[in-house]
Amino acid sequence: MNETPNDRLAQVRTLSEQLPQFIRLIQTVKTQMARTDARDRAALVLLYPLVRLGPLRQGALAELVHADPSTVSRHVAALVEEGLVRRVADETDGRASRLVVTDAGHSVLESLRREREAHLARVTAGWDDADLATLTTLFGRLLDDIAATLPGTPEAPATPGAALVPPAREIR
């Protein structure tokens, strides 16, 4: 089936209207979860890249998550205080340190993963397997292509759209 430029523009326009709605819904879900959890969920998000990419310097982590270094510093301090992250000497520069997720941090991430999966299982309970598989593949492709347009995003594929079936995503 051939798509006309107007059809494609209409689809892109619809998507551009759906994305802000999606972001608002995600923010609402995050806000509701934060009300039931004493932990600072914004800080916990920093655990994902540390697990996926390994020990990182704090500045590199701030760059990676596109956040202000002072905000990341505050969140890292909370993670260290809670025993979810520890600082280790950087083997390439003794004056610097890298952040490493502790066993307790891995446990918290596992709990968050189970919580997120349970929520999505409830949301998609009425979907057939083919629809869920299609969404998963296309949503992964969209995330990869968006990431590919952002500077300094290491999880971006070399070619936009290259990862049609993405690996398990931990930072999204």
PDB file of N, CA and C in Angstrom, residues 62-113:
ATOM      1  N   ALA A  62      25.977  12.390  34.767  1.00  0.00           N
ATOM      2  CA  ALA A  62      25.156  13.578  34.543  1.00  0.00           C
ATOM      3  C   ALA A  62      24.990  13.844  33.049  1.00  0.00           C
ATOM      4  N   GLU A  63      26.082  13.731  32.308  1.00  0.00           N
ATOM      5  CA  GLU A  63      26.015  13.918  30.858  1.00  0.00           C
ATOM      6  C   GLU A  63      25.120  12.882  30.210  1.00  0.00           C
ATOM      7  N   LEU A  64      25.276  11.658  30.621  1.00  0.00           N
ATOM      8  CA  LEU A  64      24.532  10.542  30.042  1.00  0.00           C
ATOM      9  C   LEU A  64      23.024  10.706  30.205  1.00  0.00           C
ATOM     10  N   VAL A  65      22.606  11.167  31.361  1.00  0.00           N
ATOM     11  CA  VAL A  65      21.167  11.310  31.620  1.00  0.00           C
ATOM     12  C   VAL A  65      20.659  12.715  31.306  1.00  0.00           C
ATOM     13  N   HIS A  66      21.520  13.536  30.725  1.00  0.00           N
ATOM     14  CA  HIS A  66      21.143  14.892  30.315  1.00  0.00           C
ATOM     15  C   HIS A  66      20.562  15.681  31.494  1.00  0.00           C
ATOM     16  N   ALA A  67      21.296  15.638  32.617  1.00  0.00           N
ATOM     17  CA  ALA A  67      20.844  16.332  33.819  1.00  0.00           C
ATOM     18  C   ALA A  67      21.937  17.263  34.322  1.00  0.00           C
ATOM     19  N   ASP A  68      21.520  18.256  35.071  1.00  0.00           N
ATOM     20  CA  ASP A  68      22.443  19.206  35.664  1.00  0.00           C
ATOM     21  C   ASP A  68      23.350  18.483  36.661  1.00  0.00           C
ATOM     22  N   PRO A  69      24.655  18.726  36.602  1.00  0.00           N
ATOM     23  CA  PRO A  69      25.571  18.042  37.516  1.00  0.00           C
ATOM     24  C   PRO A  69      25.225  18.223  38.995  1.00  0.00           C
ATOM     25  N   SER A  70      24.704  19.387  39.377  1.00  0.00           N
ATOM     26  CA  SER A  70      24.363  19.590  40.790  1.00  0.00           C
ATOM     27  C   SER A  70      23.175  18.720  41.203  1.00  0.00           C
ATOM     28  N   THR A  71      22.242  18.510  40.294  1.00  0.00           N
ATOM     29  CA  THR A  71      21.101  17.633  40.577  1.00  0.00           C
ATOM     30  C   THR A  71      21.571  16.194  40.727  1.00  0.00           C
ATOM     31  N   VAL A  72      22.435  15.762  39.811  1.00  0.00           N
ATOM     32  CA  VAL A  72      22.973  14.401  39.879  1.00  0.00           C
ATOM     33  C   VAL A  72      23.784  14.234  41.164  1.00  0.00           C
ATOM     34  N   SER A  73      24.532  15.236  41.538  1.00  0.00           N
ATOM     35  CA  SER A  73      25.326  15.178  42.769  1.00  0.00           C
ATOM     36  C   SER A  73      24.423  14.943  43.978  1.00  0.00           C
ATOM     37  N   ARG A  74      23.328  15.660  44.049  1.00  0.00           N
ATOM     38  CA  ARG A  74      22.378  15.514  45.161  1.00  0.00           C
ATOM     39  C   ARG A  74      21.779  14.102  45.172  1.00  0.00           C
ATOM     40  N   HIS A  75      21.398  13.607  43.986  1.00  0.00           N
ATOM     41  CA  HIS A  75      20.811  12.270  43.886  1.00  0.00           C
ATOM     42  C   HIS A  75      21.841  11.188  44.242  1.00  0.00           C
ATOM     43  N   VAL A  76      23.067  11.354  43.767  1.00  0.00           N
ATOM     44  CA  VAL A  76      24.122  10.380  44.070  1.00  0.00           C
ATOM     45  C   VAL A  76      24.378  10.360  45.576  1.00  0.00           C
ATOM     46  N   ALA A  77      24.397  11.516  46.204  1.00  0.00           N
ATOM     47  CA  ALA A  77      24.602  11.565  47.655  1.00  0.00           C
ATOM     48  C   ALA A  77      23.513  10.765  48.378  1.00  0.00           C
ATOM     49  N   ALA A  78      22.272  10.886  47.916  1.00  0.00           N
ATOM     50  CA  ALA A  78      21.170  10.125  48.521  1.00  0.00           C
ATOM     51  C   ALA A  78      21.352   8.626  48.289  1.00  0.00           C
ATOM     52  N   LEU A  79      21.777   8.249  47.100  1.00  0.00           N
ATOM     53  CA  LEU A  79      21.992   6.829  46.795  1.00  0.00           C
ATOM     54  C   LEU A  79      23.120   6.243  47.642  1.00  0.00           C
ATOM     55  N   VAL A  80      24.192   7.018  47.830  1.00  0.00           N
ATOM     56  CA  VAL A  80      25.310   6.569  48.657  1.00  0.00           C
ATOM     57  C   VAL A  80      24.846   6.432  50.105  1.00  0.00           C
ATOM     58  N   GLU A  81      24.112   7.432  50.581  1.00  0.00           N
ATOM     59  CA  GLU A  81      23.619   7.413  51.956  1.00  0.00           C
ATOM     60  C   GLU A  81      22.708   6.212  52.210  1.00  0.00           C
ATOM     61  N   GLU A  82      21.904   5.838  51.220  1.00  0.00           N
ATOM     62  CA  GLU A  82      21.001   4.685  51.361  1.00  0.00           C
ATOM     63  C   GLU A  82      21.719   3.354  51.143  1.00  0.00           C
ATOM     64  N   GLY A  83      22.989   3.411  50.755  1.00  0.00           N
ATOM     65  CA  GLY A  83      23.743   2.186  50.538  1.00  0.00           C
ATOM     66  C   GLY A  83      23.434   1.508  49.211  1.00  0.00           C
ATOM     67  N   LEU A  84      22.869   2.245  48.268  1.00  0.00           N
ATOM     68  CA  LEU A  84      22.520   1.677  46.966  1.00  0.00           C
ATOM     69  C   LEU A  84      23.661   1.820  45.963  1.00  0.00           C
ATOM     70  N   VAL A  85      24.563   2.765  46.237  1.00  0.00           N
ATOM     71  CA  VAL A  85      25.722   3.026  45.379  1.00  0.00           C
ATOM     72  C   VAL A  85      26.909   3.272  46.295  1.00  0.00           C
ATOM     73  N   ARG A  86      28.078   2.868  45.833  1.00  0.00           N
ATOM     74  CA  ARG A  86      29.302   3.206  46.569  1.00  0.00           C
ATOM     75  C   ARG A  86      30.300   3.805  45.591  1.00  0.00           C
ATOM     76  N   ARG A  87      31.187   4.597  46.130  1.00  0.00           N
ATOM     77  CA  ARG A  87      32.240   5.210  45.318  1.00  0.00           C
ATOM     78  C   ARG A  87      33.483   4.329  45.393  1.00  0.00           C
ATOM     79  N   VAL A  88      34.106   4.110  44.245  1.00  0.00           N
ATOM     80  CA  VAL A  88      35.372   3.368  44.203  1.00  0.00           C
ATOM     81  C   VAL A  88      36.380   4.224  43.458  1.00  0.00           C
ATOM     82  N   ALA A  89      37.643   4.031  43.793  1.00  0.00           N
ATOM     83  CA  ALA A  89      38.697   4.802  43.129  1.00  0.00           C
ATOM     84  C   ALA A  89      38.698   4.488  41.638  1.00  0.00           C
ATOM     85  N   ASP A  90      38.886   5.534  40.849  1.00  0.00           N
ATOM     86  CA  ASP A  90      39.009   5.369  39.399  1.00  0.00           C
ATOM     87  C   ASP A  90      40.429   4.902  39.121  1.00  0.00           C
ATOM     88  N   GLU A  91      40.542   3.718  38.510  1.00  0.00           N
ATOM     89  CA  GLU A  91      41.864   3.138  38.268  1.00  0.00           C
ATOM     90  C   GLU A  91      42.706   3.966  37.300  1.00  0.00           C
ATOM     91  N   THR A  92      42.069   4.809  36.491  1.00  0.00           N
ATOM     92  CA  THR A  92      42.825   5.625  35.535  1.00  0.00           C
ATOM     93  C   THR A  92      43.230   6.976  36.117  1.00  0.00           C
ATOM     94  N   ASP A  93      42.580   7.377  37.220  1.00  0.00           N
ATOM     95  CA  ASP A  93      42.871   8.665  37.840  1.00  0.00           C
ATOM     96  C   ASP A  93      42.551   8.552  39.323  1.00  0.00           C
ATOM     97  N   GLY A  94      43.566   8.414  40.128  1.00  0.00           N
ATOM     98  CA  GLY A  94      43.393   8.221  41.564  1.00  0.00           C
ATOM     99  C   GLY A  94      42.663   9.346  42.266  1.00  0.00           C
ATOM    100  N   ARG A  95      42.605  10.506  41.650  1.00  0.00           N
ATOM    101  CA  ARG A  95      41.905  11.628  42.289  1.00  0.00           C
ATOM    102  C   ARG A  95      40.403  11.550  42.087  1.00  0.00           C
ATOM    103  N   ALA A  96      39.972  10.751  41.132  1.00  0.00           N
ATOM    104  CA  ALA A  96      38.550  10.657  40.798  1.00  0.00           C
ATOM    105  C   ALA A  96      37.966   9.353  41.336  1.00  0.00           C
ATOM    106  N   SER A  97      36.631   9.306  41.343  1.00  0.00           N
ATOM    107  CA  SER A  97      35.975   8.068  41.758  1.00  0.00           C
ATOM    108  C   SER A  97      34.891   7.706  40.742  1.00  0.00           C
ATOM    109  N   ARG A  98      34.535   6.448  40.774  1.00  0.00           N
ATOM    110  CA  ARG A  98      33.455   5.933  39.940  1.00  0.00           C
ATOM    111  C   ARG A  98      32.360   5.424  40.866  1.00  0.00           C
ATOM    112  N   LEU A  99      31.142   5.410  40.337  1.00  0.00           N
ATOM    113  CA  LEU A  99      29.989   4.968  41.107  1.00  0.00           C
ATOM    114  C   LEU A  99      29.653   3.535  40.735  1.00  0.00           C
ATOM    115  N   VAL A 100      29.471   2.694  41.747  1.00  0.00           N
ATOM    116  CA  VAL A 100      29.171   1.276  41.561  1.00  0.00           C
ATOM    117  C   VAL A 100      27.889   0.948  42.322  1.00  0.00           C
ATOM    118  N   VAL A 101      26.990   0.229  41.677  1.00  0.00           N
ATOM    119  CA  VAL A 101      25.741  -0.182  42.316  1.00  0.00           C
ATOM    120  C   VAL A 101      26.034  -1.346  43.264  1.00  0.00           C
ATOM    121  N   THR A 102      25.516  -1.242  44.481  1.00  0.00           N
ATOM    122  CA  THR A 102      25.707  -2.284  45.499  1.00  0.00           C
ATOM    123  C   THR A 102      24.660  -3.384  45.325  1.00  0.00           C
ATOM    124  N   ASP A 103      24.793  -4.443  46.096  1.00  0.00           N
ATOM    125  CA  ASP A 103      23.785  -5.507  46.076  1.00  0.00           C
ATOM    126  C   ASP A 103      22.415  -4.948  46.448  1.00  0.00           C
ATOM    127  N   ALA A 104      22.387  -4.047  47.426  1.00  0.00           N
ATOM    128  CA  ALA A 104      21.112  -3.424  47.818  1.00  0.00           C
ATOM    129  C   ALA A 104      20.533  -2.623  46.655  1.00  0.00           C
ATOM    130  N   GLY A 105      21.387  -1.950  45.900  1.00  0.00           N
ATOM    131  CA  GLY A 105      20.924  -1.201  44.727  1.00  0.00           C
ATOM    132  C   GLY A 105      20.355  -2.126  43.667  1.00  0.00           C
ATOM    133  N   HIS A 106      21.001  -3.251  43.452  1.00  0.00           N
ATOM    134  CA  HIS A 106      20.484  -4.237  42.488  1.00  0.00           C
ATOM    135  C   HIS A 106      19.124  -4.762  42.940  1.00  0.00           C
ATOM    136  N   SER A 107      18.955  -4.971  44.236  1.00  0.00           N
ATOM    137  CA  SER A 107      17.670  -5.447  44.763  1.00  0.00           C
ATOM    138  C   SER A 107      16.565  -4.422  44.538  1.00  0.00           C
ATOM    139  N   VAL A 108      16.881  -3.155  44.770  1.00  0.00           N
ATOM    140  CA  VAL A 108      15.899  -2.091  44.549  1.00  0.00           C
ATOM    141  C   VAL A 108      15.510  -2.040  43.075  1.00  0.00           C
ATOM    142  N   LEU A 109      16.493  -2.147  42.177  1.00  0.00           N
ATOM    143  CA  LEU A 109      16.193  -2.137  40.743  1.00  0.00           C
ATOM    144  C   LEU A 109      15.311  -3.315  40.344  1.00  0.00           C
ATOM    145  N   GLU A 110      15.582  -4.472  40.910  1.00  0.00           N
ATOM    146  CA  GLU A 110      14.771  -5.650  40.612  1.00  0.00           C
ATOM    147  C   GLU A 110      13.330  -5.435  41.077  1.00  0.00           C
ATOM    148  N   SER A 111      13.173  -4.838  42.218  1.00  0.00           N
ATOM    149  CA  SER A 111      11.831  -4.537  42.732  1.00  0.00           C
ATOM    150  C   SER A 111      11.105  -3.545  41.823  1.00  0.00           C
ATOM    151  N   LEU A 112      11.818  -2.508  41.390  1.00  0.00           N
ATOM    152  CA  LEU A 112      11.229  -1.531  40.475  1.00  0.00           C
ATOM    153  C   LEU A 112      10.840  -2.173  39.143  1.00  0.00           C
ATOM    154  N   ARG A 113      11.687  -3.085  38.650  1.00  0.00           N
ATOM    155  CA  ARG A 113      11.393  -3.777  37.391  1.00  0.00           C
ATOM    156  C   ARG A 113      10.126  -4.605  37.527  1.00  0.00           C
TER     157      ARG A 113
END
